[in-house]
Coordinates of C-alpha atoms in Angstrom, one line a residue:
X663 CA 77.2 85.4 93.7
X664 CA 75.7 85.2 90.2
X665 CA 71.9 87.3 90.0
X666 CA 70.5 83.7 89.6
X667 CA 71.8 82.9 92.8
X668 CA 70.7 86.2 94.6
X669 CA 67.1 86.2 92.9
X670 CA 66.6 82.1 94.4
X671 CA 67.8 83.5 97.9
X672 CA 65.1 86.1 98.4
X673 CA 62.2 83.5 99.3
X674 CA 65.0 81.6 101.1
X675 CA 65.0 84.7 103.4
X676 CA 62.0 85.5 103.4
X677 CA 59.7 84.9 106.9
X678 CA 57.0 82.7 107.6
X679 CA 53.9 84.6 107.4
X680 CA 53.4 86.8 110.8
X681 CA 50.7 88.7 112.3
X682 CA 50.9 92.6 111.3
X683 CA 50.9 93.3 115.2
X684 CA 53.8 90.6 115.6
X685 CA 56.0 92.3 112.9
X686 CA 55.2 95.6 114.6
X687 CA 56.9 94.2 118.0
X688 CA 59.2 92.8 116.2
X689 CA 60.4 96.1 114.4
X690 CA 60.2 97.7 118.1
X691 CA 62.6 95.1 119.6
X692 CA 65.0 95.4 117.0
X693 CA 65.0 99.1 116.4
X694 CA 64.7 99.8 120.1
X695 CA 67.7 97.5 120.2
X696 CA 70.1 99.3 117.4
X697 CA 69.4 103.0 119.6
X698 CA 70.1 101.9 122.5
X699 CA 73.6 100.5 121.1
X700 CA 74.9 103.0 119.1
X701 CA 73.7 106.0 121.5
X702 CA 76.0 104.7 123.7
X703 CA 78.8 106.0 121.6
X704 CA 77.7 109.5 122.4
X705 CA 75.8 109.5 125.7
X706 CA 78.7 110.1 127.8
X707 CA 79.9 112.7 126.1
X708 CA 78.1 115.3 127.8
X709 CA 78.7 113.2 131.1
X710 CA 82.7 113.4 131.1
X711 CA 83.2 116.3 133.2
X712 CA 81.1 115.1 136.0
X713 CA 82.5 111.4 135.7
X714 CA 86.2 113.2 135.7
X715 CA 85.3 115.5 138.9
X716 CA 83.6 112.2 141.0
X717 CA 86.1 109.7 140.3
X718 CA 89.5 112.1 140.0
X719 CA 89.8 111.0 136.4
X720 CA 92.6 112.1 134.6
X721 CA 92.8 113.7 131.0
X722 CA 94.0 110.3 129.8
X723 CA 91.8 108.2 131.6
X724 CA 89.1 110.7 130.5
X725 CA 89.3 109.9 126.7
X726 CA 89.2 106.0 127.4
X727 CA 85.9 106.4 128.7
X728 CA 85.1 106.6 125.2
X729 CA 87.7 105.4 123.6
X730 CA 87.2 101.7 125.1
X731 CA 83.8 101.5 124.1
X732 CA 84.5 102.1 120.2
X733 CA 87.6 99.8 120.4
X734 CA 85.3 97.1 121.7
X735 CA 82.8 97.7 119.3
X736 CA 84.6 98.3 115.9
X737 CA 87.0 95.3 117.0
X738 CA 84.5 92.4 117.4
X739 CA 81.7 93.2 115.0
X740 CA 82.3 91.2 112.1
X741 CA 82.7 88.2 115.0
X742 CA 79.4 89.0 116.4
X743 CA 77.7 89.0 113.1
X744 CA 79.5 85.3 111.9
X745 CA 78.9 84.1 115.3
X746 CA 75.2 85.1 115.1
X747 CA 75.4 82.7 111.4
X748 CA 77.0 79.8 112.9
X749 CA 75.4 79.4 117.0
X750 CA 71.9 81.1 116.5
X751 CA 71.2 84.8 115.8
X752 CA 68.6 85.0 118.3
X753 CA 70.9 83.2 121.0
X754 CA 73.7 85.1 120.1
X755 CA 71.6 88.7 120.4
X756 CA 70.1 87.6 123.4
X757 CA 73.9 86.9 125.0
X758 CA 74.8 90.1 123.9
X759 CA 72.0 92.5 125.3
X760 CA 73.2 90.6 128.9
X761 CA 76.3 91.1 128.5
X762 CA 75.8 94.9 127.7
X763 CA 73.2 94.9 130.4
X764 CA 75.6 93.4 133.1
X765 CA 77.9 95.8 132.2
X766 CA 75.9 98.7 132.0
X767 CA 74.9 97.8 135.8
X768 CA 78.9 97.5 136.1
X769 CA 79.4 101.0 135.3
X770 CA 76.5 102.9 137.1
X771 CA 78.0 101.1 140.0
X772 CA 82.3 101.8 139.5
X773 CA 83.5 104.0 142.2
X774 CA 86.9 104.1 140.5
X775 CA 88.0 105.5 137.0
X776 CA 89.5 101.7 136.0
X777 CA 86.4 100.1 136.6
X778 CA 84.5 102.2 135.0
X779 CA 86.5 102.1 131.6
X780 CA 86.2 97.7 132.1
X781 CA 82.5 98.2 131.9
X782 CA 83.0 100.4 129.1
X783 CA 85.1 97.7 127.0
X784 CA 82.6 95.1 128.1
X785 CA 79.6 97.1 127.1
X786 CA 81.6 97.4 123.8
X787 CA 81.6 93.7 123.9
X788 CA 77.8 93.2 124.1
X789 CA 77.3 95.9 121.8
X790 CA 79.0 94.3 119.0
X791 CA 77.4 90.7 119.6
X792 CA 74.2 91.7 119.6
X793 CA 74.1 94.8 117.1
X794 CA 75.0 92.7 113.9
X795 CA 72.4 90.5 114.6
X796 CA 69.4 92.6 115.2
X797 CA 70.3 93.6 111.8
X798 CA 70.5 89.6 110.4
X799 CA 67.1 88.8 112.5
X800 CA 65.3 91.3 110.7
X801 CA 66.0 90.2 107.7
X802 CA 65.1 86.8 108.8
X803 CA 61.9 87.9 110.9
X804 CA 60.1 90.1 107.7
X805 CA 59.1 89.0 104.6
X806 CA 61.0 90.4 101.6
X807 CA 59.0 93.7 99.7
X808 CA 57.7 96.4 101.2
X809 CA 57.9 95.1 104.6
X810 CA 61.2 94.6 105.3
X811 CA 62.3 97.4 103.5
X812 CA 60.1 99.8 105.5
X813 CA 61.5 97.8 108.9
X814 CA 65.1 97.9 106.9
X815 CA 65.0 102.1 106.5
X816 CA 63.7 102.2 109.9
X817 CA 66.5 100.3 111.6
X818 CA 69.5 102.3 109.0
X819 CA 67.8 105.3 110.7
X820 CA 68.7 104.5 114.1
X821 CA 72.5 104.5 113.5
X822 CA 72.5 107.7 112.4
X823 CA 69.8 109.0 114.9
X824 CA 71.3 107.1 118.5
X825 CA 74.2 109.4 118.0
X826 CA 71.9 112.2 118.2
X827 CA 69.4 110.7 121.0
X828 CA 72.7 110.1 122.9
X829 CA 73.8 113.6 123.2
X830 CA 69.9 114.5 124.4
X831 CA 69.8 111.9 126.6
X832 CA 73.4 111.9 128.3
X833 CA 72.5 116.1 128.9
X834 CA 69.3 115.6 130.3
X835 CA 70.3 112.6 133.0
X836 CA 73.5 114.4 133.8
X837 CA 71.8 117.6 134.8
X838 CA 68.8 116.5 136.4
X839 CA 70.0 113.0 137.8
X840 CA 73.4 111.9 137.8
X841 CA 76.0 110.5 135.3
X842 CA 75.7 107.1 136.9
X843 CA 72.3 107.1 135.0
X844 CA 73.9 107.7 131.7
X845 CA 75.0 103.8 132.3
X846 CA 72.0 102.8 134.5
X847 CA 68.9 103.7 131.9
X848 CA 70.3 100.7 129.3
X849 CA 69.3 98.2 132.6
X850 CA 65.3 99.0 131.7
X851 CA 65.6 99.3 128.4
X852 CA 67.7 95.8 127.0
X853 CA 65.5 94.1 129.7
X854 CA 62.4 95.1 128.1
X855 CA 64.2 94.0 124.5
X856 CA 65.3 90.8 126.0
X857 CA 61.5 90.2 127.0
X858 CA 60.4 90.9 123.3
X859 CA 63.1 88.7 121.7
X860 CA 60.9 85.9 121.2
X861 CA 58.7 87.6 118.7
X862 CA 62.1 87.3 116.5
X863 CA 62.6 84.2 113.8
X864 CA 66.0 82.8 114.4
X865 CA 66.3 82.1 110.9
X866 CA 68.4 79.4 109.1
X867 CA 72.5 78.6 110.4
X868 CA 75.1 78.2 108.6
X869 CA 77.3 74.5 108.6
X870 CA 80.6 75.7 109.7
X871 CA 83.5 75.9 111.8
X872 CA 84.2 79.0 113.6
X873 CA 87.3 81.0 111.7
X874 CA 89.0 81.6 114.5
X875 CA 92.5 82.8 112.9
X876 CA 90.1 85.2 110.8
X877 CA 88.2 86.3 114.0
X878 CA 91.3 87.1 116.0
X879 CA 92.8 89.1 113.3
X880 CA 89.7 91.1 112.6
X881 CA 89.3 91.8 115.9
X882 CA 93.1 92.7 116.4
X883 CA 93.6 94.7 113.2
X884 CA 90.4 96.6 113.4
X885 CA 90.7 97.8 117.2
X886 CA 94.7 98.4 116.6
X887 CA 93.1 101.0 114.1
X888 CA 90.2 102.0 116.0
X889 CA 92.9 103.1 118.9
X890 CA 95.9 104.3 116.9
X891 CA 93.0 106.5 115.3
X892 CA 91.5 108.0 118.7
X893 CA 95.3 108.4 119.7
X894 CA 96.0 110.5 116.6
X895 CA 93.2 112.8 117.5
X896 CA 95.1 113.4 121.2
X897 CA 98.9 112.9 120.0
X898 CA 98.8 113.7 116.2
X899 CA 99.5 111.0 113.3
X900 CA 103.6 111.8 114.0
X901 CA 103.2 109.8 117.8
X902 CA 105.4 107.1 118.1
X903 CA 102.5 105.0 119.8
X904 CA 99.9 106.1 116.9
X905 CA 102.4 105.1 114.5
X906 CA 103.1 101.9 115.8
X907 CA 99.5 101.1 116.7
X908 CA 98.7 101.8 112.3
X909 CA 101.8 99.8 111.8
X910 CA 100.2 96.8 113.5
X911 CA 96.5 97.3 112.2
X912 CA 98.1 96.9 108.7
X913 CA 99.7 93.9 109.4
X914 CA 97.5 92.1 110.9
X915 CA 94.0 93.5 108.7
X916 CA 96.5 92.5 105.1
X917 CA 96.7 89.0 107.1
X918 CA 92.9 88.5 107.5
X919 CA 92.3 89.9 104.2
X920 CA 94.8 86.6 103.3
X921 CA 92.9 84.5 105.6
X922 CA 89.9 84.9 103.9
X923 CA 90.6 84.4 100.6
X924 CA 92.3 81.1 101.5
X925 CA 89.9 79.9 104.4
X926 CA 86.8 77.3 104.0
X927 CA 85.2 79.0 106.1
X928 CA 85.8 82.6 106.1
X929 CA 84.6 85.4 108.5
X930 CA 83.0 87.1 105.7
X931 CA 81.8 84.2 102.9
X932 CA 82.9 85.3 99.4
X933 CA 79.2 86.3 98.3
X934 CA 78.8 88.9 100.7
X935 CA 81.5 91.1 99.4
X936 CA 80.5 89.4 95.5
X937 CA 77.9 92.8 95.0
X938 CA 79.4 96.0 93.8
X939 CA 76.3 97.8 95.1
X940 CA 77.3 95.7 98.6
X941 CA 81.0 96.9 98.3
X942 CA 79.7 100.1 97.4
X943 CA 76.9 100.8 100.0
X944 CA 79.6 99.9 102.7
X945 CA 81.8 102.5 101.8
X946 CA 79.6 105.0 101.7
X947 CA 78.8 104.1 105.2
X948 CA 82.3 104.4 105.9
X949 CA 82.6 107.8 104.5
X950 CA 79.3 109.2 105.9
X951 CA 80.0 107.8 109.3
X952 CA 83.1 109.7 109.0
X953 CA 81.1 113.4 108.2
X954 CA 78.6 112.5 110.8
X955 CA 80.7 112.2 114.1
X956 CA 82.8 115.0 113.6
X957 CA 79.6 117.0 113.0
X958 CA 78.5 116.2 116.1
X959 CA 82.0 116.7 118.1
X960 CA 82.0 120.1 116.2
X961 CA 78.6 121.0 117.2
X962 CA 78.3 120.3 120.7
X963 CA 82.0 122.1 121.4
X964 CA 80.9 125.5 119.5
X965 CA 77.4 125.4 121.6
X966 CA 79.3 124.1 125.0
X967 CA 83.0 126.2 124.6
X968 CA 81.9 128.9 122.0
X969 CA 78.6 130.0 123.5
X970 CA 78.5 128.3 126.7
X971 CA 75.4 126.1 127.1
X972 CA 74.5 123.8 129.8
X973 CA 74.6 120.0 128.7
X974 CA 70.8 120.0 128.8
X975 CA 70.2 123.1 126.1
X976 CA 73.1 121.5 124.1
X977 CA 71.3 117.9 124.0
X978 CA 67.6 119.7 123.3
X979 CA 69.1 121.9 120.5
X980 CA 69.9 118.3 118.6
X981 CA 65.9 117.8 118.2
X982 CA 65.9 119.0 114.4
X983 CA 67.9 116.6 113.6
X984 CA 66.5 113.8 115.0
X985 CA 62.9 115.1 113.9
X986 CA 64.5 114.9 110.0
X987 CA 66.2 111.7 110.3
X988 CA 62.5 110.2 111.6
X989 CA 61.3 111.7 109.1
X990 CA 63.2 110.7 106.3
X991 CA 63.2 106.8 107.8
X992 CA 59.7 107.2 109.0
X993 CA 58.1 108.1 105.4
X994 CA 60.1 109.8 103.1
X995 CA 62.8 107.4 102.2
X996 CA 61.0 104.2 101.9
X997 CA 58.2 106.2 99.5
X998 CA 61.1 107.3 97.4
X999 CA 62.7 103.8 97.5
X1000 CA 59.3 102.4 95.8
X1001 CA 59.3 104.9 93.0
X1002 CA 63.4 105.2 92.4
X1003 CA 66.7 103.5 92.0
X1004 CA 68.9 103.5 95.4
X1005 CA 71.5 105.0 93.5
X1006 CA 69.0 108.3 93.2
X1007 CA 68.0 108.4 96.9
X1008 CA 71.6 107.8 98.1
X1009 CA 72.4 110.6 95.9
X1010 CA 69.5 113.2 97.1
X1011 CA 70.2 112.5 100.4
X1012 CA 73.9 113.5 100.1
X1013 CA 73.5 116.8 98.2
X1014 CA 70.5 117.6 101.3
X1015 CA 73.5 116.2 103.7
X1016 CA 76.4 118.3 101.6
X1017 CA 73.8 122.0 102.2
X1018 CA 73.5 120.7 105.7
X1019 CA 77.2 121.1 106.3
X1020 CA 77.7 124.1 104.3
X1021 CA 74.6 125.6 106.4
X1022 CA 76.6 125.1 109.7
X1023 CA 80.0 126.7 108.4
X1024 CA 78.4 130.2 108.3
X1025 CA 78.3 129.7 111.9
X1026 CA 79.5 132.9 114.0
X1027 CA 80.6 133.7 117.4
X1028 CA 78.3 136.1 118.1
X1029 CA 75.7 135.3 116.5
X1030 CA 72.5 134.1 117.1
X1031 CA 72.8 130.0 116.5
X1032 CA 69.5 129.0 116.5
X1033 CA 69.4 130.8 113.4
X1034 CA 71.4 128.9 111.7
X1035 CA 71.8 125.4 114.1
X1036 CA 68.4 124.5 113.7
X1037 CA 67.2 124.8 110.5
X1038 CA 70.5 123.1 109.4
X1039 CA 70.0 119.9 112.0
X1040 CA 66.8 119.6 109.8
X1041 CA 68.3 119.4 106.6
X1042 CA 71.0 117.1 107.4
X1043 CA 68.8 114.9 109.4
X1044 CA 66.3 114.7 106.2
X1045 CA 69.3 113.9 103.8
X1046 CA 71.5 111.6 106.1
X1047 CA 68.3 109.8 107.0
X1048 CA 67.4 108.9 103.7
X1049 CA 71.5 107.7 103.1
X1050 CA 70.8 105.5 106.3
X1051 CA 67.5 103.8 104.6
X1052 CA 68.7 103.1 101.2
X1053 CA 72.5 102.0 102.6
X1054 CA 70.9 99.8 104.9
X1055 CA 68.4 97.9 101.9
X1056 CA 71.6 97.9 99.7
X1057 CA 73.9 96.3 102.5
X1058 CA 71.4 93.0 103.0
X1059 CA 69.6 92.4 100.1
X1060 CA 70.2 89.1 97.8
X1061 CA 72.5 87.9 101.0
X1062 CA 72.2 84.1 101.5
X1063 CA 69.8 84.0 104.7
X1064 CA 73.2 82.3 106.2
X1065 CA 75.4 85.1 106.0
X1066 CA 73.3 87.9 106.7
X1067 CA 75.4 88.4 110.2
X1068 CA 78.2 88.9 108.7
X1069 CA 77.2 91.5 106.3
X1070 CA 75.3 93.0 108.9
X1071 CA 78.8 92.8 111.0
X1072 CA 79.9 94.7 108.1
X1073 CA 78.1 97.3 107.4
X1074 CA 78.2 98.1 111.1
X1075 CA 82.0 98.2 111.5
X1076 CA 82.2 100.1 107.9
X1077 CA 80.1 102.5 110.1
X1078 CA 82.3 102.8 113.4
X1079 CA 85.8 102.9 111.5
X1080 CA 84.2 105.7 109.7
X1081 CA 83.6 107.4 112.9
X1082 CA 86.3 106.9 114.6
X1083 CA 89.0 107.9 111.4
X1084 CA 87.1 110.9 110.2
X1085 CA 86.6 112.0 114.2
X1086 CA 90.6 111.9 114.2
X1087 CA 91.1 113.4 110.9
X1088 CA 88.7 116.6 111.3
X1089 CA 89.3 117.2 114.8
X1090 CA 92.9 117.4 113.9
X1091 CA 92.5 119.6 110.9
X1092 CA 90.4 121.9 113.0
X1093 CA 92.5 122.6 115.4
X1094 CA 95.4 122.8 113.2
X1095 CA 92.8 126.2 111.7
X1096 CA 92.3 127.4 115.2
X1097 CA 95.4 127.2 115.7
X1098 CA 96.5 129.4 112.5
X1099 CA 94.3 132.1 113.7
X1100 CA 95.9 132.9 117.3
X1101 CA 97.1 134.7 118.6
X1102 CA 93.6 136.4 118.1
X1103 CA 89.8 135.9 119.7
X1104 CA 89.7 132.1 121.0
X1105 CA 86.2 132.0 120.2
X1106 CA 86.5 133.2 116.8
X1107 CA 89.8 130.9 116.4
X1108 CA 87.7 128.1 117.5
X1109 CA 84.4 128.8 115.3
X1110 CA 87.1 129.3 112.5
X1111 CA 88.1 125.7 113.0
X1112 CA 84.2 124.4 113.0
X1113 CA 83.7 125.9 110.4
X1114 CA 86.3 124.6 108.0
X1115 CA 85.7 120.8 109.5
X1116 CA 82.0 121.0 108.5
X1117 CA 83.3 122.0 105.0
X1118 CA 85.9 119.5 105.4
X1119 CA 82.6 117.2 106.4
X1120 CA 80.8 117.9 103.4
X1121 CA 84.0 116.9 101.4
X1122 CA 83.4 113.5 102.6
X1123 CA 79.9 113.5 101.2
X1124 CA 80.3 114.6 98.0
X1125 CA 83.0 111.4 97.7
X1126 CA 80.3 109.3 99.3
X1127 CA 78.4 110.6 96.2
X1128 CA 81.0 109.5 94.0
X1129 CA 81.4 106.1 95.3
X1130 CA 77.8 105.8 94.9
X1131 CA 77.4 106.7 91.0
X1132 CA 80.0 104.4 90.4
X1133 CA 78.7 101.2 92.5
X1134 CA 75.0 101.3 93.0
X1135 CA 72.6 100.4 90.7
X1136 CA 70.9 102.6 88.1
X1137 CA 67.7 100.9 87.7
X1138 CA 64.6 101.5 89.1
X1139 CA 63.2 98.6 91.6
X1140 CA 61.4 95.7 89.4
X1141 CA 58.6 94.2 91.3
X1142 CA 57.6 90.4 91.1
X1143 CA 54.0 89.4 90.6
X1144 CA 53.7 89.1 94.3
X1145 CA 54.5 92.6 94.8
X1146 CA 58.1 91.7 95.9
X1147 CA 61.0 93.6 94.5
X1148 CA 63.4 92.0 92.4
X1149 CA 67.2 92.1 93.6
X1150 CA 67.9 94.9 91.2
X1151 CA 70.5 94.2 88.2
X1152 CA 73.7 96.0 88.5

């Protein structure tokens, strides 16, 4: 898509004029939406042991608790975000939320480990419809400028901070209630989104037939590699299975790849992917989704195995960094997104992100980790929250108003591949540390392997930082006479 093209599809996006209190519930629905979603990667974490002891789970049955979730997810985003562009983006989100509520109910209620891991692949299900096209429906419900840049740094804030929330969360209901309420709390909360939904502008649809050949190998290729991935992080990358499973995700993601470029109507339209700084912003997602998952996995083992916290304390001592990322999504990044070029927020906010990793490697067995946990969780939320804001702008801006689910499809799955390959990949180096060091202390063995896997972490920062040199622009925001900003020039 030529800049022409992008600069006549701003006012194409744009909203009809709203009430400030309207936009306000508006932002609420669809943030409220996004942390609800992606905490439920994390909230039954904390949860597993007591799910494993009431329903007899076994160690393999254990992992698919969350291993079916992020399957479902990664696997049918980029059809929920072109399904939200062809049928309706508000009827699509709303079908999604019931679906994740029904199967959130589903869960709370399994008595058996199989039942429980259905809900978990459904939920996945509803997760992906609807989370692409919260993303789209903002961009359709504010007006372009200030507005939906604010509402845009707010929602890229709560995929980095629902991991976190999850982790608090899932501690606090398992300890105090039951890890049936780790499924039941979504009920409340995606009824009281569904009720808000009609705040939301549906926005225009794209003419189209559905892509189905496109949709079934996305789907296919992406949760082949989203499960040979988890596998690897059990069985190692040498597993017959894991092998097999890459093998297939190849095949099939080279064939969509294919499909598109041939297709009339492809799952992602050739414009989306058109924009360096689009290509660019989603693989920095990618790579920082990577970092921030194992962070967390690295975290909450050291304070659960090294020093022996209770879920609650472990979910509590993840405050800081949810305080920095609201901070940075709240304020901080959209201010420096009026005075500077993404390129130089995306930037600051991976070197604050990189000392936030080399901060937790100086972790300790015996030491005291408040010391150095929480003052770290701050920096790392400041500096990934501000990644999360300018990422999110970058990912949707100058996007035809008909496409904007799938680039919001995109940028989601660029987010939960990350995850799940950098999870594997850590993980695995980790142990393979801890591993080096005993026959020695366990606990220092095991810090040993944190330790390196943050550093390891903050490797995959400093390449996000790379990526973003390269791809995003240089320039400083132009501003119409309106007080919109200009798609910037690349």
């Amino acid at each position: 898509m030529s800049l022409q093209d992008r600069t006549q599809a701003v006012p194409k996006a744009a909203a009809p004029p709203q009430q400030d209190g309207k936009l306000g519930l508006a932002l609420l629905v669809i943030a409220t939406a996004q942390l609800m979603l992606v905490l439920d990667n994390t909230i039954v974490a904390v949860a597993l042991p007591s799910m494993q002891s009431a329903l007899g789970l076994s160690e393999s049955s254990l992992g698919w608790i969350v291993t079916a979730y992020a399957l479902a997810f990664g696997g049918l985003l980029l059809a929920g975000g072109r399904a939200g562009d062809l049928f309706g983006r508000r009827r699509v989100f709303r079908t999604g939320l019931i679906l994740f509520t029904a199967a959130s109910l589903l869960g709370g209620l399994a008595q058996s480990g199989e039942l429980l891991i259905a809900a978990r692949v459904i939920q996945g299900a509803g997760a992906a419809i609807a989370a692409p096209t919260a993303l789209s429906l903002l961009a359709t419900t504010f007006p372009a400028g200030p507005a939906r840049n604010k509402a845009l740094g707010v929602y890229g804030a709560m995929g980095g901070l629902g991991s976190v929330v999850g982790l608090l969360l899932g501690g606090a209901l398992t300890e105090y209630l039951s890890w049936r309420w780790v499924m039941f709390v979504n009920i409340p909360i995606a009824l009281a989104v569904l009720f808000g939904t009609s705040v939301l502008v549906e926005g225009e649809r794209e003419r189209g037939k559905v892509d189905v050949p496109g949709a079934l190998t996305a789907t296919l290729g992406f949760g082949s590699l989203v499960y040979a991935i988890n596998r690897a992080g059990d069985k190692g990358f040498g597993d017959g299975v894991t092998l097999i499973g890459l093998g297939i995700a190849l095949v099939l993601i080279i064939a969509f790849v294919a499909i598109q470029r041939s297709s009339r109507a492809p799952m992602i339209p050739s414009g989306v992917l058109a924009d360096k700084g689009r290509v660019g912003a989603n693989l920095i997602m990618f790579l920082v989704g990577a970092g921030m998952l194992a962070t967390f996995y690295f975290l909450t083992l050291y304070m659960q195995i090294v020093k022996g916290y209770a879920p609650m304390v472990t979910g509590v001592a993840y405050l800081p960094f949810a305080l920095g990322m609201g901070i940075a999504a709240g304020g901080l990044g959209p201010q420096l997104l009026a005075k500077m070029p993404e390129r130089s927020v995306v930037a600051l906010g991976l070197l604050i992100g990189v000392a936030g990793m080399v901060w937790f490697s100086f972790i300790e067995p015996g030491q005291n980790p408040w010391a150095a946990l929480l003052p770290a969780q701050l920096v790392a939320g400041l500096g990934l929250g501000m990644v999360f804001v300018a990422v999110t702008i970058v990912s949707v801006r100058g996007v035809a108003p008909q496409a904007t689910g799938a680039a919001s499809g995109l940028v989601n799955t660029a987010q939960q591949i990350g995850g799940a390959i950098g999870l594997a990949a850590l993980a695995a180096a980790a142990t393979a540390i801890a591993d080096h060091e005993l026959p020695g202390s366990v606990p220092h063995a095991l810090t040993t392997g944190y330790s390196y896997g943050f550093l390891f972490g903050g490797g995959l920062y400093l390449l996000a930082l790379i990526v973003a040199l390269i791809t995003l622009p240089a320039t400083a925001p132009q501003h119409h006479q309106d007080g919109e900003p200009a798609p910037a020039a690349l």
